XYZ file of C-alpha atoms in Angstrom:
675
model
C -148.640 92.332 -13.408
C -152.397 92.774 -13.312
C -154.979 90.505 -11.726
C -155.532 87.244 -13.577
C -158.982 86.176 -14.715
C -160.613 83.252 -12.894
C -160.663 80.328 -15.290
C -162.866 77.256 -15.452
C -160.179 75.103 -13.909
C -160.102 77.368 -10.901
C -163.853 77.194 -10.527
C -163.654 73.402 -10.529
C -160.941 73.606 -7.882
C -163.328 75.608 -5.702
C -165.213 72.372 -5.111
C -162.398 71.343 -2.753
C -161.672 74.807 -1.417
C -162.054 78.460 -2.330
C -159.427 79.414 -4.919
C -158.592 82.851 -6.292
C -155.463 83.555 -8.320
C -154.447 87.166 -8.745
C -151.614 89.608 -8.352
C -152.337 92.320 -5.830
C -150.630 95.053 -3.882
C -149.007 94.493 -0.503
C -151.061 93.898 2.610
C -151.696 97.094 4.528
C -151.446 97.308 8.288
C -153.963 99.035 10.510
C -152.028 102.309 10.470
C -152.164 102.467 6.672
C -148.639 101.172 6.120
C -147.647 97.865 4.593
C -146.205 95.550 7.180
C -144.599 92.186 6.541
C -143.213 90.143 9.430
C -140.123 88.010 9.053
C -140.003 84.419 10.220
C -138.709 83.813 13.758
C -135.211 82.309 14.021
C -135.345 78.547 13.652
C -138.742 78.450 11.933
C -137.248 77.869 8.465
C -134.387 75.774 7.196
C -132.740 74.877 3.926
C -133.007 71.155 3.241
C -130.974 70.649 0.073
C -129.393 72.165 -2.980
C -127.793 75.560 -3.461
C -128.592 77.308 -0.189
C -128.341 74.230 2.013
C -124.841 73.551 0.688
C -123.692 77.073 1.497
C -125.442 77.178 4.853
C -123.887 73.881 5.937
C -120.464 74.918 4.615
C -120.583 78.051 6.708
C -121.739 76.148 9.783
C -119.179 73.351 9.610
C -116.222 75.123 7.998
C -116.403 78.911 8.033
C -117.712 79.326 11.586
C -115.074 77.161 13.350
C -112.254 78.388 11.092
C -113.148 81.993 11.864
C -113.352 81.316 15.584
C -109.889 79.743 15.436
C -108.568 82.800 13.603
C -110.255 85.109 16.122
C -108.835 83.103 19.027
C -105.301 83.190 17.658
C -102.728 85.939 17.516
C -100.926 85.260 14.231
C -102.599 87.967 12.160
C -103.978 90.285 14.806
C -106.196 90.178 17.899
C -109.924 89.637 18.127
C -111.094 87.662 21.174
C -107.715 88.251 22.800
C -108.426 91.978 22.992
C -111.325 91.324 25.358
C -109.104 89.103 27.518
C -106.384 91.749 27.629
C -108.782 94.530 28.589
C -110.367 92.259 31.209
C -106.931 91.591 32.691
C -107.099 87.878 31.875
C -104.214 88.032 29.377
C -101.061 90.073 29.041
C -99.866 92.109 26.096
C -101.067 95.046 24.094
C -104.307 95.423 22.281
C -103.874 94.824 18.544
C -105.909 95.215 15.394
C -108.441 97.547 13.839
C -110.799 99.394 16.208
C -113.744 97.623 14.588
C -112.415 94.154 15.411
C -114.777 94.055 18.388
C -117.699 94.311 15.978
C -116.419 91.363 13.954
C -116.542 89.234 17.101
C -120.136 90.298 17.661
C -120.981 89.311 14.064
C -119.529 85.863 14.782
C -121.754 85.536 17.843
C -124.801 86.556 15.813
C -123.969 83.959 13.172
C -123.357 81.235 15.743
C -126.680 81.997 17.421
C -128.485 81.863 14.062
C -126.966 78.446 13.364
C -128.034 77.240 16.807
C -131.607 78.272 16.044
C -131.759 75.712 13.238
C -129.225 73.119 14.374
C -128.793 72.836 18.169
C -125.195 72.045 19.069
C -124.219 71.845 22.769
C -120.531 72.292 22.026
C -121.122 75.413 19.952
C -123.530 76.735 22.586
C -120.817 76.373 25.241
C -118.310 78.159 23.016
C -120.746 81.025 22.518
C -121.232 81.441 26.276
C -117.464 81.303 26.864
C -116.919 84.084 24.337
C -119.690 86.159 25.901
C -118.063 85.714 29.314
C -114.908 87.394 27.971
C -117.000 90.331 26.787
C -118.755 90.590 30.154
C -115.432 90.789 31.993
C -114.086 93.407 29.579
C -117.029 95.795 29.943
C -116.502 98.835 32.175
C -118.708 99.261 35.280
C -120.460 102.197 33.576
C -121.221 100.039 30.520
C -118.588 101.404 28.158
C -117.193 98.727 25.843
C -114.617 99.439 23.138
C -111.370 97.552 23.628
C -109.265 99.897 21.486
C -110.147 102.894 23.639
C -110.219 100.958 26.918
C -106.687 99.673 26.444
C -105.359 103.132 25.675
C -107.148 104.501 28.747
C -105.367 101.886 30.842
C -102.058 103.068 29.382
C -102.771 106.614 30.562
C -103.387 108.055 27.079
C -105.160 111.356 27.797
C -106.577 111.416 24.264
C -108.395 108.130 24.790
C -111.878 109.040 25.967
C -115.206 107.338 25.303
C -116.816 108.555 22.084
C -113.958 110.970 21.530
C -113.048 109.876 17.999
C -115.650 108.686 15.527
C -113.024 106.695 13.661
C -112.821 104.362 16.624
C -116.070 102.878 15.200
C -117.774 102.762 18.582
C -121.333 102.925 17.263
C -120.537 100.446 14.501
C -119.346 98.026 17.150
C -122.316 98.753 19.389
C -124.732 98.151 16.531
C -123.330 94.696 15.920
C -123.323 94.017 19.664
C -127.012 94.922 19.777
C -127.871 92.727 16.778
C -125.913 89.813 18.231
C -127.595 90.244 21.610
C -131.028 90.267 19.958
C -130.337 87.081 18.008
C -128.738 85.339 20.997
C -131.669 86.212 23.264
C -134.310 85.139 20.740
C -132.591 81.813 20.078
C -131.390 80.796 23.541
C -133.545 82.802 25.931
C -130.367 83.663 27.821
C -129.719 87.255 28.882
C -125.920 87.140 29.221
C -125.260 89.180 26.074
C -128.493 91.123 26.430
C -127.288 92.481 29.790
C -124.046 93.596 28.163
C -126.138 95.398 25.542
C -128.292 97.040 28.226
C -125.282 98.455 30.036
C -123.658 99.589 26.783
C -126.894 101.266 25.703
C -127.129 103.097 29.016
C -123.618 104.450 28.465
C -124.574 105.525 24.960
C -127.655 107.229 26.320
C -125.455 109.190 28.714
C -123.360 110.332 25.754
C -126.487 111.755 24.148
C -126.490 114.494 26.765
C -125.077 117.919 25.940
C -122.694 118.327 24.314
C -123.128 115.254 22.135
C -119.729 113.870 21.004
C -119.011 113.824 17.276
C -118.673 110.045 17.399
C -122.348 109.881 18.388
C -123.580 112.656 16.093
C -121.586 111.567 13.028
C -120.860 107.850 13.437
C -119.247 105.896 10.600
C -120.920 102.725 9.361
C -123.977 103.393 11.546
C -125.112 99.858 12.312
C -126.530 100.997 15.653
C -129.887 101.986 14.153
C -130.473 98.441 12.925
C -129.097 96.963 16.134
C -131.336 99.003 18.410
C -134.403 98.132 16.337
C -133.364 94.459 16.447
C -133.431 94.631 20.245
C -136.796 96.381 20.205
C -138.216 93.549 18.122
C -136.566 90.869 20.245
C -137.667 92.235 23.621
C -140.728 94.321 22.831
C -139.316 97.028 25.100
C -139.968 100.605 23.845
C -136.662 101.715 25.385
C -134.682 100.403 22.443
C -136.789 102.143 19.826
C -136.748 105.377 21.821
C -132.950 105.246 21.965
C -132.771 104.672 18.215
C -134.951 107.728 17.659
C -132.739 109.812 19.937
C -129.660 108.760 17.970
C -131.412 109.637 14.712
C -132.407 113.035 16.069
C -128.839 114.048 16.956
C -127.604 112.856 13.566
C -130.137 115.164 11.940
C -128.512 118.132 13.674
C -125.106 117.675 12.005
C -123.648 120.755 10.329
C -120.521 120.924 8.202
C -120.514 117.240 7.345
C -119.303 115.580 4.174
C -120.482 113.305 1.408
C -118.189 110.508 2.568
C -120.401 110.107 5.635
C -123.700 111.126 3.967
C -124.072 114.128 6.294
C -123.223 117.086 4.061
C -126.928 117.508 3.393
C -129.750 116.938 5.877
C -131.240 113.468 5.469
C -134.551 114.852 4.202
C -132.722 116.331 1.195
C -130.981 113.116 0.152
C -131.689 112.221 -3.461
C -128.455 110.587 -4.669
C -126.163 107.874 -3.337
C -122.843 109.488 -2.424
C -119.774 108.689 -0.410
C -118.717 105.513 1.364
C -121.028 102.767 0.130
C -121.037 100.721 3.347
C -121.863 103.761 5.443
C -124.596 104.768 3.005
C -126.258 101.376 2.810
C -126.138 100.876 6.585
C -127.617 104.340 7.093
C -130.523 103.749 4.736
C -131.165 100.246 6.074
C -131.363 101.793 9.544
C -133.712 104.511 8.308
C -135.956 101.859 6.757
C -136.003 100.005 10.077
C -137.057 103.164 11.875
C -139.771 103.780 9.306
C -141.052 100.237 9.766
C -141.388 100.633 13.513
C -142.360 104.295 13.876
C -144.281 105.123 10.716
C -142.389 108.423 10.481
C -143.373 109.501 6.979
C -140.443 111.918 6.752
C -138.064 108.952 6.584
C -139.565 107.396 3.456
C -139.106 109.852 0.521
C -135.272 109.981 0.768
C -135.172 106.178 0.864
C -137.073 105.831 -2.388
C -135.170 108.650 -4.103
C -131.728 107.290 -3.247
C -132.795 103.707 -3.991
C -133.973 104.741 -7.460
C -130.723 106.628 -8.092
C -128.715 103.496 -7.287
C -130.818 101.090 -9.334
C -131.082 103.378 -12.338
C -127.568 104.876 -12.404
C -125.087 103.373 -9.932
C -125.644 99.626 -9.514
C -123.594 96.878 -11.122
C -125.350 94.056 -12.935
C -124.118 91.788 -10.136
C -125.835 93.959 -7.519
C -122.452 95.315 -6.459
C -122.379 98.742 -4.782
C -119.701 101.392 -4.470
C -117.791 101.633 -7.736
C -114.702 103.543 -6.642
C -111.646 102.789 -4.562
C -111.129 106.511 -4.155
C -112.808 109.588 -5.510
C -113.671 113.154 -4.668
C -116.715 115.078 -3.560
C -116.661 118.220 -5.710
C -120.397 118.774 -5.331
C -120.028 119.525 -1.660
C -117.078 121.899 -2.004
C -117.348 125.660 -1.637
C -114.249 125.971 -3.805
C -111.411 123.839 -5.130
C -109.596 123.925 -1.797
C -112.482 122.190 -0.057
C -112.977 119.204 -2.344
C -112.978 116.207 -0.040
C -111.786 112.654 -0.580
C -114.264 109.818 -0.575
C -113.285 106.172 -0.546
C -115.021 102.844 -1.198
C -117.549 105.150 -2.717
C -120.509 105.574 -4.946
C -119.190 107.541 -7.897
C -120.872 109.716 -10.480
C -124.002 108.546 -12.221
C -123.106 105.803 -14.712
C -119.519 105.654 -13.390
C -119.141 101.871 -13.220
C -115.594 100.704 -13.965
C -114.946 96.994 -14.294
C -111.258 96.344 -13.650
C -111.164 98.762 -10.719
C -114.669 98.098 -9.429
C -114.551 98.199 -5.639
C -117.887 96.617 -4.682
C -116.855 95.785 -1.144
C -118.627 92.696 0.124
C -119.919 94.656 3.132
C -121.441 97.294 0.841
C -123.211 94.558 -1.093
C -124.467 93.044 2.152
C -125.658 96.484 3.241
C -127.616 96.750 -0.018
C -129.237 93.388 0.746
C -130.141 94.511 4.280
C -131.624 97.732 2.943
C -133.728 95.985 0.295
C -135.004 93.441 2.814
C -136.339 96.276 4.943
C -137.830 98.101 1.969
C -139.572 94.856 1.029
C -140.944 94.446 4.545
C -142.220 98.011 4.480
C -144.008 97.793 1.134
C -144.290 94.262 -0.210
C -143.037 95.700 -3.509
C -141.524 92.934 -5.664
C -138.817 95.304 -6.955
C -137.079 95.099 -3.607
C -137.264 91.306 -3.612
C -135.688 91.265 -7.083
C -132.886 93.580 -5.951
C -132.322 91.424 -2.866
C -132.081 88.275 -4.957
C -129.753 89.928 -7.467
C -127.157 90.939 -4.888
C -127.380 87.784 -2.766
C -126.777 85.365 -5.620
C -123.981 87.366 -7.186
C -121.862 89.951 -5.373
C -122.562 88.697 -1.846
C -121.774 85.022 -2.387
C -118.813 85.868 -4.623
C -117.125 87.146 -1.462
C -116.402 83.612 -0.216
C -114.584 80.635 -1.734
C -116.172 77.240 -2.170
C -114.143 75.919 0.770
C -115.586 78.605 3.034
C -112.258 79.851 4.367
C -110.996 82.357 1.791
C -112.551 85.721 1.046
C -112.724 88.713 -1.237
C -112.826 92.232 0.140
C -113.661 93.674 -3.277
C -115.690 92.096 -6.078
C -114.528 93.367 -9.495
C -116.259 92.600 -12.766
C -113.030 92.054 -14.694
C -109.567 90.798 -13.789
C -106.594 90.628 -16.141
C -103.200 89.017 -15.706
C -101.166 91.027 -15.250
C -103.078 94.014 -13.920
C -101.916 97.278 -15.514
C -101.495 98.827 -12.035
C -101.344 97.909 -8.375
C -104.542 97.793 -6.330
C -104.897 97.774 -2.553
C -106.851 94.560 -2.268
C -105.923 91.142 -3.698
C -107.562 89.715 -6.801
C -107.582 86.247 -5.277
C -109.504 85.191 -2.203
C -107.331 85.045 0.894
C -107.910 83.780 4.448
C -107.222 87.174 6.030
C -107.039 90.854 5.183
C -106.280 93.660 7.609
C -109.825 95.000 7.283
C -111.565 91.761 8.229
C -115.136 93.071 8.265
C -116.554 91.257 5.238
C -116.019 87.581 6.146
C -117.987 87.612 9.431
C -120.623 89.795 7.787
C -121.074 87.250 5.017
C -121.105 84.458 7.598
C -123.978 86.004 9.546
C -125.892 86.643 6.318
C -125.732 82.998 5.253
C -126.488 81.826 8.797
C -129.678 83.907 8.883
C -130.670 83.229 5.264
C -133.407 80.667 6.080
C -135.297 83.518 7.727
C -135.392 85.335 4.395
C -137.301 82.501 2.756
C -140.659 84.135 3.384
C -142.593 87.003 4.947
C -145.987 86.891 6.649
C -148.779 89.458 6.873
C -152.200 88.651 8.324
C -153.335 85.572 6.402
C -150.737 85.851 3.626
C -147.455 83.938 3.355
C -145.151 85.561 0.814
C -142.342 83.360 -0.555
C -139.332 85.617 -1.186
C -136.382 83.285 -1.805
C -136.791 80.025 -3.682
C -134.754 77.057 -2.538
C -135.270 73.560 -1.209
C -136.429 74.122 2.343
C -139.219 74.024 4.853
C -141.067 76.471 7.096
C -142.918 75.750 10.302
C -144.243 78.631 12.383
C -147.179 79.866 14.427
C -149.408 82.671 13.181
C -152.114 84.370 15.211
C -154.660 84.117 12.419
C -153.548 80.936 10.674
C -152.380 78.841 13.603
C -149.534 76.460 12.777
C -148.244 76.810 9.221
C -146.083 74.138 7.628
C -144.830 74.554 4.060
C -142.145 72.763 2.091
C -140.249 73.860 -1.021
C -138.934 71.253 -3.443
C -136.702 72.714 -6.127
C -133.263 72.760 -7.706
C -133.357 76.552 -7.913
C -131.333 78.479 -9.136
C -130.286 75.782 -11.597
C -133.908 75.057 -12.475
C -136.928 77.359 -12.479
C -139.306 74.629 -11.319
C -140.508 75.105 -7.748
C -142.986 72.886 -5.936
C -144.618 74.085 -2.719
C -146.316 71.520 -0.518
C -148.770 72.337 2.266
C -147.990 69.893 5.071
C -150.748 70.797 7.489
C -154.384 71.793 6.961
C -155.205 75.396 7.808
C -158.294 76.821 9.424
C -159.913 79.261 7.037
C -158.384 80.705 3.893
C -154.740 81.581 3.386
C -153.074 83.458 0.560
C -149.861 81.955 -0.742
C -147.964 84.714 -2.541
C -145.309 83.594 -5.024
C -142.788 85.873 -6.662
C -142.453 86.057 -10.429
C -138.966 87.591 -10.796
C -138.306 90.326 -13.317
C -135.875 88.035 -15.161
C -138.557 85.383 -15.834
C -139.914 85.946 -19.325
C -142.837 83.686 -18.493
C -144.285 81.789 -15.563
C -146.786 78.951 -15.350
C -148.590 77.562 -12.349
C -150.602 74.447 -11.507
C -152.435 73.507 -8.336
C -152.726 69.833 -7.429
C -151.679 68.984 -11.002
C -154.758 70.790 -12.321
C -155.084 73.119 -15.316
C -152.083 75.303 -16.094
C -152.283 79.038 -15.443
C -149.992 81.615 -17.066
C -148.709 84.828 -15.524
C -149.535 88.095 -17.247
C -145.874 89.137 -17.219
C -142.681 89.201 -15.194
C -141.953 91.231 -12.107
C -144.658 90.833 -9.477
C -146.518 88.474 -7.168
C -148.834 85.617 -7.919
C -151.468 85.184 -5.212
C -153.317 81.940 -4.528
C -156.099 82.205 -1.953
C -157.940 79.099 -0.833
C -158.712 76.806 2.059
C -155.628 74.615 2.142
C -155.516 70.926 2.958
C -152.538 68.812 3.926
C -150.857 67.537 0.774
C -151.957 70.402 -1.466
C -149.296 71.090 -4.083
C -148.474 74.207 -6.073
C -146.107 73.853 -9.026
C -144.499 77.046 -10.305
C -142.390 76.997 -13.458
C -140.244 80.086 -14.094
C -138.646 80.405 -17.514
C -134.858 80.530 -17.222
C -133.697 81.358 -20.716
C -130.344 83.191 -20.853
C -130.670 86.972 -21.077
C -128.164 89.083 -23.014
C -127.670 92.451 -21.317
C -126.212 95.691 -22.586
C -125.452 98.713 -20.410
C -126.714 102.255 -20.829
C -124.446 104.007 -23.371
C -123.322 106.433 -20.651
C -121.678 103.531 -18.816
C -118.496 104.137 -20.785
C -116.542 101.055 -19.678
C -119.303 98.707 -20.826
C -120.016 100.428 -24.136
C -120.450 97.926 -26.993
C -120.178 95.035 -24.561
C -122.695 92.439 -23.402
C -123.201 90.250 -20.357
C -125.257 87.121 -19.758
C -127.652 86.200 -16.970
C -129.715 83.077 -16.411
C -132.244 83.111 -13.631
C -130.833 85.161 -10.762
C -127.246 84.286 -11.682
C -124.956 86.566 -13.657
C -122.362 84.611 -15.655
C -118.728 85.340 -16.443
C -115.876 84.107 -18.611
C -112.741 82.785 -16.913
C -109.386 82.128 -18.523
C -109.592 78.587 -17.080
C -112.234 77.924 -19.748
C -110.224 79.388 -22.643
C -107.434 77.928 -24.766
C -103.996 78.532 -23.316
C -102.676 82.004 -24.067
C -106.072 83.537 -24.829
C -106.971 86.573 -22.745
C -110.554 87.385 -21.817
C -110.029 90.894 -23.181
C -109.472 89.507 -26.688
C -112.674 87.476 -26.793
C -115.883 88.676 -28.422
C -119.379 87.260 -28.767
C -122.363 87.813 -31.002
C -125.223 88.985 -28.771
C -128.204 86.685 -28.929
C -126.224 83.734 -30.253
C -127.387 80.321 -29.003
C -126.256 79.199 -25.562
C -126.629 75.616 -24.369
C -127.374 74.980 -20.712
C -125.562 72.008 -19.208
C -125.356 70.761 -15.635
C -121.796 69.878 -14.594
C -121.778 68.212 -11.202
C -117.983 67.988 -11.130
C -117.278 71.669 -11.799
C -117.167 74.295 -9.043
C -119.257 72.253 -6.653
C -121.904 71.605 -9.296
C -123.147 74.365 -11.602
C -125.104 74.935 -14.781
C -122.669 76.184 -17.412
C -123.631 78.077 -20.542
C -121.851 76.928 -23.683
C -121.698 78.329 -27.172
C -119.279 79.843 -29.628
C -117.098 82.923 -29.194
C -114.524 84.633 -31.382
C -110.940 85.536 -30.662
C -108.235 87.457 -32.419
C -104.563 87.771 -31.444
C -103.914 90.957 -29.461
C -100.895 91.980 -31.521
C -98.023 94.025 -30.153
C -98.914 96.882 -27.810
C -95.407 97.305 -26.445
C -94.723 100.982 -25.823
C -97.983 102.008 -27.475
C -101.088 103.677 -26.182
C -102.643 103.800 -29.671
C -102.000 102.011 -32.966
C -103.573 101.903 -36.427
C -106.695 99.792 -36.609
C -106.446 96.553 -38.585
C -109.196 94.235 -39.716
C -107.684 91.124 -38.211
C -109.390 87.815 -38.751
C -111.500 86.562 -35.869
C -111.204 82.874 -35.070
C -114.013 80.822 -33.580
C -113.362 79.267 -30.185
C -115.622 77.377 -27.777
C -117.314 79.493 -25.118
C -118.097 78.349 -21.599
C -119.552 80.722 -19.021
C -119.816 79.997 -15.302
C -121.764 81.760 -12.524
C -120.005 84.872 -11.247
C -120.556 83.850 -7.630
C -118.121 80.929 -7.998
C -115.370 82.556 -10.056
C -111.731 82.400 -8.856
C -112.057 78.923 -7.374
C -109.661 77.303 -9.862
C -106.455 79.167 -9.111
C -105.180 82.519 -10.406
C -106.523 83.665 -13.736
C -108.505 86.219 -15.661
C -112.229 86.891 -15.535
C -114.748 89.201 -17.135
C -118.500 89.663 -16.835
C -118.739 91.977 -19.849
C -117.661 90.719 -23.287
C -117.001 92.603 -26.490
C -120.090 92.624 -28.714
C -119.444 91.598 -32.335
C -121.609 91.834 -35.430
C -122.999 88.635 -36.862
């Protein structure tokens, strides 16, 4: 979008305060880099509607249910492992080696909830859980219950940082992030001291020779965690340690695509290998770029990001297409082709029925885009963040907040033509229980993603009914309120609740999906955006009670995929606003399969609010066509017949709430038919 012309209505508005409406590039910091600061914990909150419902559900249902699961022993051990290692409970250590990290995610989520909604009982529970961790930590700072328990059993192979598949740095990263959030919210240092001791032990491991678990960690959350602690404490130690860890990773030789270390980081140009590991790595690199200004970190980030968006990303924002694949590009010969799993596949390789799209990979994509947005102010990253949050992140949790998906496919049939590792219905527990607490901490911290601040500019990133109240060095106290039914409606009202000294720029996002956008200030003349995909800046001296009304067009969009996306060829999908829609068998006549339904692209779709369906959603209704599947028994192919298509009613629901009405079929992509 280009700068808008100043109109007569704006000139009249200048009588009550300077007003300039334009779309400009991101604010640039003193060192020449863009720099956008996120809101402190507790300075923003959702007050109603879509996000408030999910935030409150997670606080009142998901958080306590997960703590009960973590405290129990029915499925496996979580908190109990710390008690066992500390000698406070008997038995053997159980569960995945990364279960420690899931406990730290819970603590981060709980602390984020406390920032917005103080709760003495929850605060006590948090400190009790931290006390278990304190007792389990070794005197030298080492903390990894899976290895510690084996060391106590006399296992000579159990040594600190001796096996990278013990996920030590993954666990440490989430410990660091939890400690940063806990310290910022409560001011207490109980978990921060655990992090200090653990970091000192990690620093010792950086001496020669550096263990493989430190040089080639899997799911490297420690970069983000260390930077989180740097931001929380202001202590250069944490950033220096992050740089040391990055330096030893850069020295890896003989790595593989699965762990993104076959090629040196500076040569990365394509997303390969394990999608969670990749997205965590690049989010960490973006964090380091933000804080250090190391220009060598930036080009690979933009190259790989473009490769994903242009060739490897699902319409839902889902990442990591494959359950399993291979890495032929990194092989010297056929004998050295390596397996990759939960992986980015080839360009345009985006299956639907077998789409993996692990919830953690999708969350990693959100974390990465948030950091790219902070580094540049580029609206593309805000659009990508919104796309994944509203679709393949939230789809990972049921509407009751206690059942979860590990994978997020774009089509499900009944029956499936083959067995898959992960269930096609949400369940309360899976053996790899990394996604549920990750999703929990994302929703808990989501109010902080409402806006970014730079100098005298407040940039609204996520629309939703909510309020912000924070201190800014240049602006003083800022108080803003959003009134909206977004994402069901594109109308957003922003209210300034406190006068500001001097001018402030309010930057509003015009998403790429909005075909048009209109804006009014204090019910004055209407302004129109030049086009979608950018920012709309309003600079003026603001008074208490000033109102900005933004109206984003939310007409349904019919999408087709690039013809090289073979599984989506001659198919279409529908999006309205940030939400991708899908067809479920629950909305079809009995006996009709989603695979036998076709639609005419561009046909009319009616938007209707249904407050009784799926917690309240806007459904899209129209007309589809169906033909009987015929007999495929024992056949892979059969002669084509021009069977008659029958009209049937069509109802589409948001993808993020699918599978909340019992077992059934679902598809995002529908067969495209001629008129």
